[in-house]
Amino acid sequence: MRPRRFISGNPLTGRIRVPGDKSISHRSLMFGALAVGESRVTGLLEGEDVIATADALRAMGAKIERRQNADAVEWVIHGVGVGGLQQPENAVDMGNSGTAVRLLMGLVASHPVEVRFVGDASLSSRPMGRVITPLSETGAQFEASEGGRLPLTLRGICPAIPITYRLPVASAQVKSAVLLAGLNTAGITKVIEPVPTRDHTERMLKGFGADLQVEEVDGERIISLRGEAELSPQIIDVPGDPSSAAFFVVAALIVPGSEITIENVGLNPTRAGLFEVLRKMGGQIVEENRREVGGEPVADLRIRHSPLKGITVDPAIVPSMVDEFPALFVAAAFAEGTTIATGLEELRVKESDRLAVMAEALAHIGANVEEQGDGITITGTAGEYLPGAEGSIKTHLDHRIAMSMAIAGLGSQSGVEIDDTSPIGTSFPDFEQLLDQLTSAD
């Protein structure tokens, strides 16, 4: 356990660069491992989740090296080719990474190998049924713990059956798992998305040379992938993770006198919903030096302290900011008026039940919060600091809860103590260091 109290102090000032995008980092390693030849990646997020992905791919035959060059760290991946994944000698430990385990389940499903996936207490509490269901249709077999949870044994099949799968809920992880199973499956694998989700998988698979088409029919996205793909190695520069930037954006908006710049932030439209919502609330978030890197839009974000107003969040935007709602809840607690967000059922099956945990945590430090079945209502302080609390906040091993409540502490009178900051390392190892840097008086 690594508790820490976060309390109001200096405004946030300066320039920072957040770690590489976690979603793109996972996929860079996976697709590089399935390409034939050498891929090179800079800007990779070196959090515990991504390292778990690298270790899992090594266990299945890929050669992955971390090289410290004079000006940057470079990850070099020698792939085994689509269909070339090998039987790991031991169980594959995915730590806390739900994204990695679900995507790897997709990869393994169409390979003739048997893999036992294990994880930490948080990951082992999360249901995998929404991935097991479509992958079972391809012919893969599963032996899961009660409730479709880890530990879980997957027996892949080759040749697998190409499927057409309509997503019952908006989930980029499920979509990606089905498409990745299709890479080593003869024929056309299709995913139908009634509601668009983040599209890193589609963009990157195209970049690696997969035969993938996206069309819109009657308001739905249909993604078609031709299997038995041949992926070509790539050179990738991973943009900064907007989910990591979110905490500093909110902190600068709520702490008076703050003005910061966050460099090189990925602004994929399927990921940037939070910034759109915060602007509607009155947040000053300016994009500078907008450019495109590896098919992904990128810009530097300049953020100034701003008086915020509560709004009703359009449920249609939820998939583009599903991981950022804990940070939004903090912003709403400082806004003038009431913020209402619904359609958030997905938050209940993350690293923790983020609706319940954030509602309890914010109420504990004095916020006016009401939790509903699929959403939350928060009446803000109109910029006044929250009281804070003496006891510690239970983060339930959830990195986003820990970071969100740390930011809330910067806008509190008596501070907010986080019961354990160590889970932050799964996605953002330098979070506390960068926060201290921005709040330093120097």
Short mmCIF file of C-alpha atoms in Angstrom, two decimals:
data_model
loop_
_atom_site.label_atom_id
_atom_site.label_comp_id
_atom_site.label_asym_id
_atom_site.label_seq_id
_atom_site.Cartn_x
_atom_site.Cartn_y
_atom_site.Cartn_z
CA MET A 1 0.00 0.00 0.00
CA ARG A 2 1.24 3.50 -0.86
CA PRO A 3 -1.17 6.09 0.63
CA ARG A 4 -0.80 9.79 -0.10
CA ARG A 5 -2.75 12.94 0.74
CA PHE A 6 -3.37 15.46 -2.05
CA ILE A 7 -4.27 19.01 -1.00
CA SER A 8 -4.70 22.48 -2.48
CA GLY A 9 -1.60 24.56 -3.01
CA ASN A 10 -0.02 26.29 -5.96
CA PRO A 11 -1.77 26.59 -9.33
CA LEU A 12 -0.64 24.25 -12.09
CA THR A 13 1.80 25.89 -14.51
CA GLY A 14 4.24 24.66 -17.15
CA ARG A 15 4.51 22.17 -20.01
CA ILE A 16 4.38 18.40 -19.79
CA ARG A 17 4.16 15.38 -22.05
CA VAL A 18 1.99 12.48 -20.92
CA PRO A 19 2.84 8.83 -21.62
CA GLY A 20 1.99 7.17 -24.91
CA ASP A 21 -1.58 6.14 -25.62
CA LYS A 22 -2.30 2.85 -23.88
CA SER A 23 -4.68 1.54 -26.55
CA ILE A 24 -2.20 2.25 -29.35
CA SER A 25 0.71 0.87 -27.28
CA HIS A 26 -1.06 -2.48 -26.75
CA ARG A 27 -1.92 -2.75 -30.44
CA SER A 28 1.56 -1.70 -31.62
CA LEU A 29 3.06 -4.65 -29.77
CA MET A 30 0.36 -7.12 -30.84
CA PHE A 31 0.34 -6.23 -34.53
CA GLY A 32 4.12 -6.00 -34.60
CA ALA A 33 4.22 -9.52 -33.13
CA LEU A 34 2.00 -10.76 -35.98
CA ALA A 35 3.93 -9.00 -38.74
CA VAL A 36 6.77 -10.68 -40.60
CA GLY A 37 9.91 -8.64 -40.01
CA GLU A 38 11.03 -5.90 -37.63
CA SER A 39 8.68 -3.20 -36.31
CA ARG A 40 10.00 -0.29 -34.26
CA VAL A 41 7.95 1.71 -31.76
CA THR A 42 8.79 4.96 -29.96
CA GLY A 43 6.62 6.69 -27.37
CA LEU A 44 5.32 3.36 -26.05
CA LEU A 45 3.57 3.59 -22.69
CA GLU A 46 5.78 1.67 -20.26
CA GLY A 47 3.07 1.07 -17.67
CA GLU A 48 2.47 -2.31 -16.09
CA ASP A 49 -0.46 -3.11 -18.40
CA VAL A 50 1.57 -2.68 -21.57
CA ILE A 51 4.56 -4.52 -20.14
CA ALA A 52 2.20 -7.43 -19.42
CA THR A 53 1.24 -7.45 -23.11
CA ALA A 54 4.90 -7.51 -24.15
CA ASP A 55 5.62 -10.39 -21.75
CA ALA A 56 2.61 -12.36 -23.01
CA LEU A 57 3.68 -11.97 -26.64
CA ARG A 58 7.23 -13.03 -25.78
CA ALA A 59 5.79 -16.15 -24.12
CA MET A 60 4.04 -16.92 -27.42
CA GLY A 61 7.15 -16.62 -29.56
CA ALA A 62 7.62 -12.97 -30.50
CA LYS A 63 10.99 -11.33 -29.89
CA ILE A 64 10.55 -7.93 -28.23
CA GLU A 65 13.46 -5.74 -27.11
CA ARG A 66 13.62 -2.39 -25.33
CA ARG A 67 16.50 -0.25 -26.57
CA GLN A 68 17.64 2.96 -24.89
CA ASN A 69 18.92 5.22 -27.67
CA ALA A 70 20.58 8.60 -27.24
CA ASP A 71 17.37 10.61 -27.66
CA ALA A 72 14.55 8.11 -27.09
CA VAL A 73 13.53 4.66 -25.97
CA GLU A 74 12.73 2.36 -28.86
CA TRP A 75 10.92 -0.97 -28.72
CA VAL A 76 11.92 -3.42 -31.47
CA ILE A 77 9.54 -6.28 -32.31
CA HIS A 78 10.43 -9.27 -34.46
CA GLY A 79 7.08 -10.79 -35.38
CA VAL A 80 6.14 -14.43 -35.89
CA GLY A 81 3.58 -13.76 -38.62
CA VAL A 82 -0.19 -14.27 -38.54
CA GLY A 83 -0.77 -17.89 -37.53
CA GLY A 84 2.65 -18.14 -35.91
CA LEU A 85 1.79 -17.75 -32.22
CA GLN A 86 3.28 -20.58 -30.18
CA GLN A 87 2.14 -22.51 -27.13
CA PRO A 88 3.34 -20.70 -23.98
CA GLU A 89 5.08 -22.88 -21.41
CA ASN A 90 3.24 -21.36 -18.43
CA ALA A 91 0.09 -19.43 -17.59
CA VAL A 92 0.07 -15.92 -19.06
CA ASP A 93 -0.24 -13.29 -16.31
CA MET A 94 -2.06 -10.18 -17.56
CA GLY A 95 -1.81 -8.29 -14.26
CA ASN A 96 -4.54 -5.62 -14.22
CA SER A 97 -5.02 -5.20 -17.97
CA GLY A 98 -8.54 -5.89 -19.19
CA THR A 99 -7.78 -4.49 -22.64
CA ALA A 100 -4.77 -6.75 -23.14
CA VAL A 101 -6.43 -9.96 -22.01
CA ARG A 102 -9.54 -9.44 -24.15
CA LEU A 103 -7.53 -8.57 -27.27
CA LEU A 104 -5.11 -11.44 -26.73
CA MET A 105 -8.04 -13.81 -26.33
CA GLY A 106 -9.06 -12.74 -29.82
CA LEU A 107 -5.59 -13.37 -31.22
CA VAL A 108 -5.28 -16.78 -29.59
CA ALA A 109 -8.80 -17.94 -30.57
CA SER A 110 -7.78 -18.69 -34.16
CA HIS A 111 -4.41 -20.28 -33.35
CA PRO A 112 -4.00 -24.00 -32.52
CA VAL A 113 -2.66 -23.30 -29.01
CA GLU A 114 -3.97 -23.53 -25.45
CA VAL A 115 -3.39 -20.56 -23.17
CA ARG A 116 -4.29 -20.11 -19.52
CA PHE A 117 -4.85 -16.45 -18.68
CA VAL A 118 -4.48 -15.24 -15.09
CA GLY A 119 -4.51 -11.78 -13.52
CA ASP A 120 -4.49 -9.83 -10.29
CA ALA A 121 -7.47 -9.57 -7.94
CA SER A 122 -9.02 -6.68 -9.85
CA LEU A 123 -8.75 -8.29 -13.28
CA SER A 124 -9.95 -11.64 -11.91
CA SER A 125 -13.16 -9.96 -10.71
CA ARG A 126 -14.10 -8.70 -14.18
CA PRO A 127 -16.43 -10.77 -16.39
CA MET A 128 -15.11 -11.91 -19.77
CA GLY A 129 -18.41 -13.25 -21.08
CA ARG A 130 -18.90 -10.49 -23.64
CA VAL A 131 -15.69 -11.67 -25.38
CA ILE A 132 -16.19 -15.39 -24.75
CA THR A 133 -19.59 -15.35 -26.51
CA PRO A 134 -18.45 -14.23 -30.00
CA LEU A 135 -15.12 -16.06 -29.85
CA SER A 136 -16.95 -19.30 -29.03
CA GLU A 137 -18.83 -18.86 -32.32
CA THR A 138 -15.48 -19.11 -34.16
CA GLY A 139 -14.93 -22.58 -32.63
CA ALA A 140 -12.61 -21.58 -29.79
CA GLN A 141 -13.26 -23.30 -26.45
CA PHE A 142 -13.17 -21.76 -22.97
CA GLU A 143 -12.92 -23.03 -19.42
CA ALA A 144 -13.52 -20.00 -17.23
CA SER A 145 -13.92 -19.45 -13.52
CA GLU A 146 -17.37 -18.75 -12.10
CA GLY A 147 -19.11 -15.89 -13.86
CA GLY A 148 -16.85 -16.12 -16.93
CA ARG A 149 -13.88 -14.71 -15.03
CA LEU A 150 -10.14 -15.37 -14.81
CA PRO A 151 -8.33 -17.70 -14.35
CA LEU A 152 -9.45 -18.84 -17.78
CA THR A 153 -8.17 -21.44 -20.24
CA LEU A 154 -8.65 -20.80 -23.96
CA ARG A 155 -8.20 -23.54 -26.56
CA GLY A 156 -7.81 -21.91 -29.92
CA ILE A 157 -8.86 -23.54 -33.18
CA CYS A 158 -7.39 -23.51 -36.66
CA PRO A 159 -9.09 -23.29 -39.06
CA ALA A 160 -11.55 -21.08 -37.22
CA ILE A 161 -14.99 -20.08 -38.51
CA PRO A 162 -15.43 -16.53 -39.85
CA ILE A 163 -18.37 -14.85 -38.13
CA THR A 164 -20.58 -11.79 -38.49
CA TYR A 165 -21.16 -10.29 -35.07
CA ARG A 166 -23.41 -7.42 -34.08
CA LEU A 167 -22.16 -5.75 -30.90
CA PRO A 168 -24.88 -5.89 -28.23
CA VAL A 169 -23.12 -3.08 -26.35
CA ALA A 170 -20.65 -0.46 -27.54
CA SER A 171 -17.25 -2.00 -26.80
CA ALA A 172 -14.02 -1.44 -28.71
CA GLN A 173 -12.49 -4.38 -26.84
CA VAL A 174 -15.13 -6.84 -28.06
CA LYS A 175 -14.96 -5.45 -31.60
CA SER A 176 -11.18 -5.76 -31.60
CA ALA A 177 -11.20 -9.29 -30.19
CA VAL A 178 -13.49 -10.48 -33.00
CA LEU A 179 -11.41 -8.75 -35.68
CA LEU A 180 -8.14 -10.12 -34.30
CA ALA A 181 -9.58 -13.64 -34.35
CA GLY A 182 -10.41 -12.98 -37.99
CA LEU A 183 -6.78 -12.27 -38.90
CA ASN A 184 -5.96 -16.00 -38.98
CA THR A 185 -9.40 -17.12 -40.22
CA ALA A 186 -10.06 -17.81 -43.90
CA GLY A 187 -12.93 -15.77 -45.30
CA ILE A 188 -14.54 -12.51 -44.20
CA THR A 189 -15.06 -11.63 -40.54
CA LYS A 190 -17.55 -8.83 -39.95
CA VAL A 191 -18.40 -6.68 -36.94
CA ILE A 192 -21.53 -4.52 -36.96
CA GLU A 193 -21.41 -1.47 -34.68
CA PRO A 194 -24.75 0.18 -33.96
CA VAL A 195 -22.80 2.79 -31.96
CA PRO A 196 -19.27 3.74 -33.09
CA THR A 197 -16.41 3.01 -30.67
CA ARG A 198 -12.72 3.91 -30.69
CA ASP A 199 -11.22 2.85 -34.00
CA HIS A 200 -7.52 2.34 -33.25
CA THR A 201 -7.74 -1.33 -34.29
CA GLU A 202 -9.15 -0.49 -37.71
CA ARG A 203 -6.67 2.33 -38.35
CA MET A 204 -3.66 0.29 -37.25
CA LEU A 205 -4.61 -2.93 -39.02
CA LYS A 206 -4.91 -0.97 -42.25
CA GLY A 207 -1.52 0.59 -41.55
CA PHE A 208 0.00 -2.88 -41.11
CA GLY A 209 -1.46 -3.97 -44.46
CA ALA A 210 -4.60 -5.89 -43.50
CA ASP A 211 -7.45 -6.03 -46.03
CA LEU A 212 -10.03 -4.19 -43.93
CA GLN A 213 -13.02 -2.15 -45.07
CA VAL A 214 -15.34 0.12 -43.10
CA GLU A 215 -18.73 1.18 -44.44
CA GLU A 216 -21.82 2.79 -42.99
CA VAL A 217 -25.22 1.25 -43.70
CA ASP A 218 -28.43 2.59 -42.18
CA GLY A 219 -26.48 4.45 -39.52
CA GLU A 220 -24.41 1.42 -38.47
CA ARG A 221 -20.68 0.85 -39.01
CA ILE A 222 -19.82 -2.44 -40.67
CA ILE A 223 -16.15 -3.50 -40.43
CA SER A 224 -15.09 -6.32 -42.77
CA LEU A 225 -11.74 -8.08 -42.50
CA ARG A 226 -10.38 -10.61 -44.99
CA GLY A 227 -8.61 -13.33 -43.07
CA GLU A 228 -5.32 -15.16 -43.46
CA ALA A 229 -3.80 -11.69 -43.48
CA GLU A 230 -0.18 -10.85 -44.11
CA LEU A 231 0.94 -7.97 -41.92
CA SER A 232 3.96 -5.82 -42.81
CA PRO A 233 6.25 -4.38 -40.13
CA GLN A 234 5.85 -0.70 -39.32
CA ILE A 235 7.59 2.22 -37.64
CA ILE A 236 5.23 3.76 -35.07
CA ASP A 237 5.45 6.89 -32.92
CA VAL A 238 2.76 6.53 -30.24
CA PRO A 239 0.91 9.80 -29.49
CA GLY A 240 0.22 10.90 -25.91
CA ASP A 241 -2.71 9.17 -24.22
CA PRO A 242 -5.80 11.44 -24.00
CA SER A 243 -7.01 9.38 -21.04
CA SER A 244 -3.84 10.29 -19.15
CA ALA A 245 -4.01 13.92 -20.27
CA ALA A 246 -7.58 14.10 -18.95
CA PHE A 247 -6.54 14.33 -15.30
CA PHE A 248 -4.24 17.30 -15.87
CA VAL A 249 -6.80 19.02 -18.11
CA VAL A 250 -9.41 18.81 -15.33
CA ALA A 251 -6.89 19.85 -12.66
CA ALA A 252 -5.94 22.98 -14.60
CA LEU A 253 -9.61 23.85 -15.19
CA ILE A 254 -10.60 23.65 -11.51
CA VAL A 255 -7.55 25.14 -9.73
CA PRO A 256 -7.53 28.97 -9.91
CA GLY A 257 -4.54 30.57 -11.63
CA SER A 258 -3.59 27.46 -13.57
CA GLU A 259 -2.34 27.45 -17.16
CA ILE A 260 -0.57 24.43 -18.65
CA THR A 261 0.33 22.95 -22.01
CA ILE A 262 0.21 19.20 -22.63
CA GLU A 263 2.25 18.26 -25.67
CA ASN A 264 1.58 15.64 -28.33
CA VAL A 265 -1.89 14.49 -27.22
CA GLY A 266 -3.73 12.02 -29.46
CA LEU A 267 -7.08 13.46 -30.57
CA ASN A 268 -8.67 10.54 -32.39
CA PRO A 269 -12.34 11.60 -32.65
CA THR A 270 -13.42 8.29 -31.10
CA ARG A 271 -11.35 9.15 -28.01
CA ALA A 272 -11.60 12.92 -27.55
CA GLY A 273 -15.16 13.18 -26.23
CA LEU A 274 -14.10 14.48 -22.81
CA PHE A 275 -12.47 17.59 -24.28
CA GLU A 276 -15.63 18.35 -26.25
CA VAL A 277 -17.77 17.99 -23.11
CA LEU A 278 -15.44 20.15 -21.02
CA ARG A 279 -15.53 22.88 -23.68
CA LYS A 280 -19.34 22.80 -23.58
CA MET A 281 -19.04 23.30 -19.81
CA GLY A 282 -16.95 26.43 -20.47
CA GLY A 283 -13.47 24.97 -20.24
CA GLN A 284 -10.72 26.81 -22.10
CA ILE A 285 -8.93 24.02 -24.00
CA VAL A 286 -7.08 25.21 -27.09
CA GLU A 287 -5.48 22.94 -29.69
CA GLU A 288 -2.10 24.10 -30.98
CA ASN A 289 0.23 22.65 -33.62
CA ARG A 290 -2.41 20.18 -34.85
CA ARG A 291 -0.89 17.47 -37.03
CA GLU A 292 -1.19 13.81 -38.01
CA VAL A 293 1.18 11.10 -36.75
CA GLY A 294 0.86 7.55 -38.04
CA GLY A 295 -2.72 8.09 -39.17
CA GLU A 296 -3.75 9.56 -35.79
CA PRO A 297 -4.60 13.27 -35.23
CA VAL A 298 -2.35 14.91 -32.63
CA ALA A 299 -2.08 18.39 -31.08
CA ASP A 300 -0.65 20.27 -28.12
CA LEU A 301 -3.38 21.28 -25.64
CA ARG A 302 -3.24 24.61 -23.79
CA ILE A 303 -5.58 24.70 -20.78
CA ARG A 304 -6.50 27.65 -18.53
CA HIS A 305 -8.50 27.71 -15.30
CA SER A 306 -12.13 28.28 -16.25
CA PRO A 307 -15.48 28.70 -14.48
CA LEU A 308 -17.46 25.61 -15.48
CA LYS A 309 -21.21 25.15 -15.87
CA GLY A 310 -23.11 21.91 -15.40
CA ILE A 311 -24.62 20.25 -18.48
CA THR A 312 -26.55 17.17 -19.48
CA VAL A 313 -24.09 14.87 -21.25
CA ASP A 314 -25.38 13.38 -24.50
CA PRO A 315 -25.35 9.55 -24.07
CA ALA A 316 -24.18 9.25 -27.70
CA ILE A 317 -20.77 10.60 -26.69
CA VAL A 318 -20.21 7.95 -24.00
CA PRO A 319 -18.14 5.51 -26.15
CA SER A 320 -15.67 8.28 -27.04
CA MET A 321 -14.92 9.07 -23.38
CA VAL A 322 -15.90 5.97 -21.41
CA ASP A 323 -12.58 5.87 -19.52
CA GLU A 324 -12.61 9.60 -18.79
CA PHE A 325 -15.88 9.81 -16.85
CA PRO A 326 -14.21 9.64 -13.42
CA ALA A 327 -12.25 12.77 -14.36
CA LEU A 328 -15.41 14.42 -15.70
CA PHE A 329 -17.20 13.69 -12.42
CA VAL A 330 -14.50 15.69 -10.63
CA ALA A 331 -14.94 18.62 -13.02
CA ALA A 332 -18.72 18.46 -12.49
CA ALA A 333 -18.24 18.67 -8.72
CA PHE A 334 -16.71 22.16 -9.20
CA ALA A 335 -19.13 23.43 -11.86
CA GLU A 336 -21.99 25.86 -11.38
CA GLY A 337 -25.28 23.98 -11.52
CA THR A 338 -26.03 20.33 -12.17
CA THR A 339 -24.34 17.82 -14.48
CA ILE A 340 -26.31 14.74 -15.51
CA ALA A 341 -24.74 11.75 -17.26
CA THR A 342 -26.61 8.59 -18.26
CA GLY A 343 -25.93 5.50 -20.38
CA LEU A 344 -22.92 4.63 -18.23
CA GLU A 345 -23.57 0.92 -17.58
CA GLU A 346 -20.12 0.13 -19.00
CA LEU A 347 -18.50 1.90 -16.05
CA ARG A 348 -19.78 -0.79 -13.70
CA VAL A 349 -17.58 -3.49 -15.28
CA LYS A 350 -14.25 -1.64 -15.40
CA GLU A 351 -11.39 -2.14 -12.93
CA SER A 352 -14.00 -1.25 -10.33
CA ASP A 353 -17.66 -0.23 -10.43
CA ARG A 354 -16.63 3.30 -11.31
CA LEU A 355 -20.11 4.75 -10.93
CA ALA A 356 -20.52 3.50 -7.38
CA VAL A 357 -16.91 4.08 -6.31
CA MET A 358 -16.71 7.64 -7.65
CA ALA A 359 -20.12 8.55 -6.23
CA GLU A 360 -19.06 7.31 -2.80
CA ALA A 361 -15.63 8.95 -2.98
CA LEU A 362 -16.91 12.36 -4.09
CA ALA A 363 -19.68 12.33 -1.49
CA HIS A 364 -17.08 11.46 1.15
CA ILE A 365 -15.18 14.69 0.44
CA GLY A 366 -18.31 16.84 0.41
CA ALA A 367 -19.63 16.78 -3.15
CA ASN A 368 -23.37 16.70 -3.90
CA VAL A 369 -23.72 13.40 -5.80
CA GLU A 370 -26.62 11.10 -6.63
CA GLU A 371 -25.93 7.73 -8.25
CA GLN A 372 -28.53 6.16 -10.56
CA GLY A 373 -28.67 2.73 -12.18
CA ASP A 374 -27.02 3.84 -15.41
CA GLY A 375 -25.74 7.27 -14.51
CA ILE A 376 -24.99 10.01 -12.04
CA THR A 377 -26.17 13.50 -11.10
CA ILE A 378 -23.67 15.96 -9.62
CA THR A 379 -24.47 19.46 -8.38
CA GLY A 380 -21.30 21.48 -8.29
CA THR A 381 -19.83 24.12 -6.00
CA ALA A 382 -19.59 26.89 -8.63
CA GLY A 383 -15.83 26.93 -8.24
CA GLU A 384 -15.66 26.81 -4.45
CA TYR A 385 -13.31 24.24 -2.95
CA LEU A 386 -14.78 21.02 -1.56
CA PRO A 387 -14.36 20.40 2.19
CA GLY A 388 -12.15 17.31 1.79
CA ALA A 389 -12.05 14.52 4.34
CA GLU A 390 -9.97 13.06 7.15
CA GLY A 391 -10.32 9.37 6.26
CA SER A 392 -8.77 7.81 3.18
CA ILE A 393 -10.57 7.15 -0.11
CA LYS A 394 -10.85 3.51 -1.15
CA THR A 395 -9.73 3.23 -4.76
CA HIS A 396 -10.43 -0.52 -5.14
CA LEU A 397 -7.13 -1.06 -7.03
CA ASP A 398 -8.43 1.21 -9.81
CA HIS A 399 -5.83 3.54 -11.31
CA ARG A 400 -8.40 5.99 -12.72
CA ILE A 401 -10.19 6.32 -9.39
CA ALA A 402 -6.85 7.05 -7.70
CA MET A 403 -5.86 9.74 -10.21
CA SER A 404 -9.31 11.32 -10.33
CA MET A 405 -9.51 11.67 -6.55
CA ALA A 406 -5.93 12.96 -6.42
CA ILE A 407 -7.05 15.78 -8.73
CA ALA A 408 -10.12 16.37 -6.56
CA GLY A 409 -7.75 16.79 -3.62
CA LEU A 410 -6.15 19.79 -5.33
CA GLY A 411 -9.51 21.53 -5.05
CA SER A 412 -10.22 20.63 -1.42
CA GLN A 413 -9.77 22.54 1.82
CA SER A 414 -8.44 19.76 4.03
CA GLY A 415 -7.15 17.43 1.34
CA VAL A 416 -7.97 13.97 0.01
CA GLU A 417 -6.02 10.91 1.06
CA ILE A 418 -5.82 8.05 -1.43
CA ASP A 419 -5.57 4.67 0.28
CA ASP A 420 -3.12 3.30 -2.29
CA THR A 421 -1.46 5.13 -5.19
CA SER A 422 0.44 2.08 -6.45
CA PRO A 423 -2.28 1.04 -8.98
CA ILE A 424 -1.52 4.25 -10.88
CA GLY A 425 1.55 2.46 -12.20
CA THR A 426 -0.60 0.26 -14.43
CA SER A 427 -1.19 3.15 -16.83
CA PHE A 428 0.75 6.24 -15.71
CA PRO A 429 3.94 5.55 -13.73
CA ASP A 430 5.03 9.24 -13.76
CA PHE A 431 1.67 10.73 -12.75
CA GLU A 432 2.70 11.92 -9.29
CA GLN A 433 6.04 13.25 -10.51
CA LEU A 434 4.40 15.31 -13.27
CA LEU A 435 1.72 16.58 -10.90
CA ASP A 436 4.40 17.69 -8.42
CA GLN A 437 6.27 19.35 -11.28
CA LEU A 438 3.24 21.38 -12.38
CA THR A 439 2.35 22.47 -8.83
CA SER A 440 5.89 23.44 -7.88
CA ALA A 441 6.34 27.15 -7.13
CA ASP A 442 9.60 27.30 -9.12
#
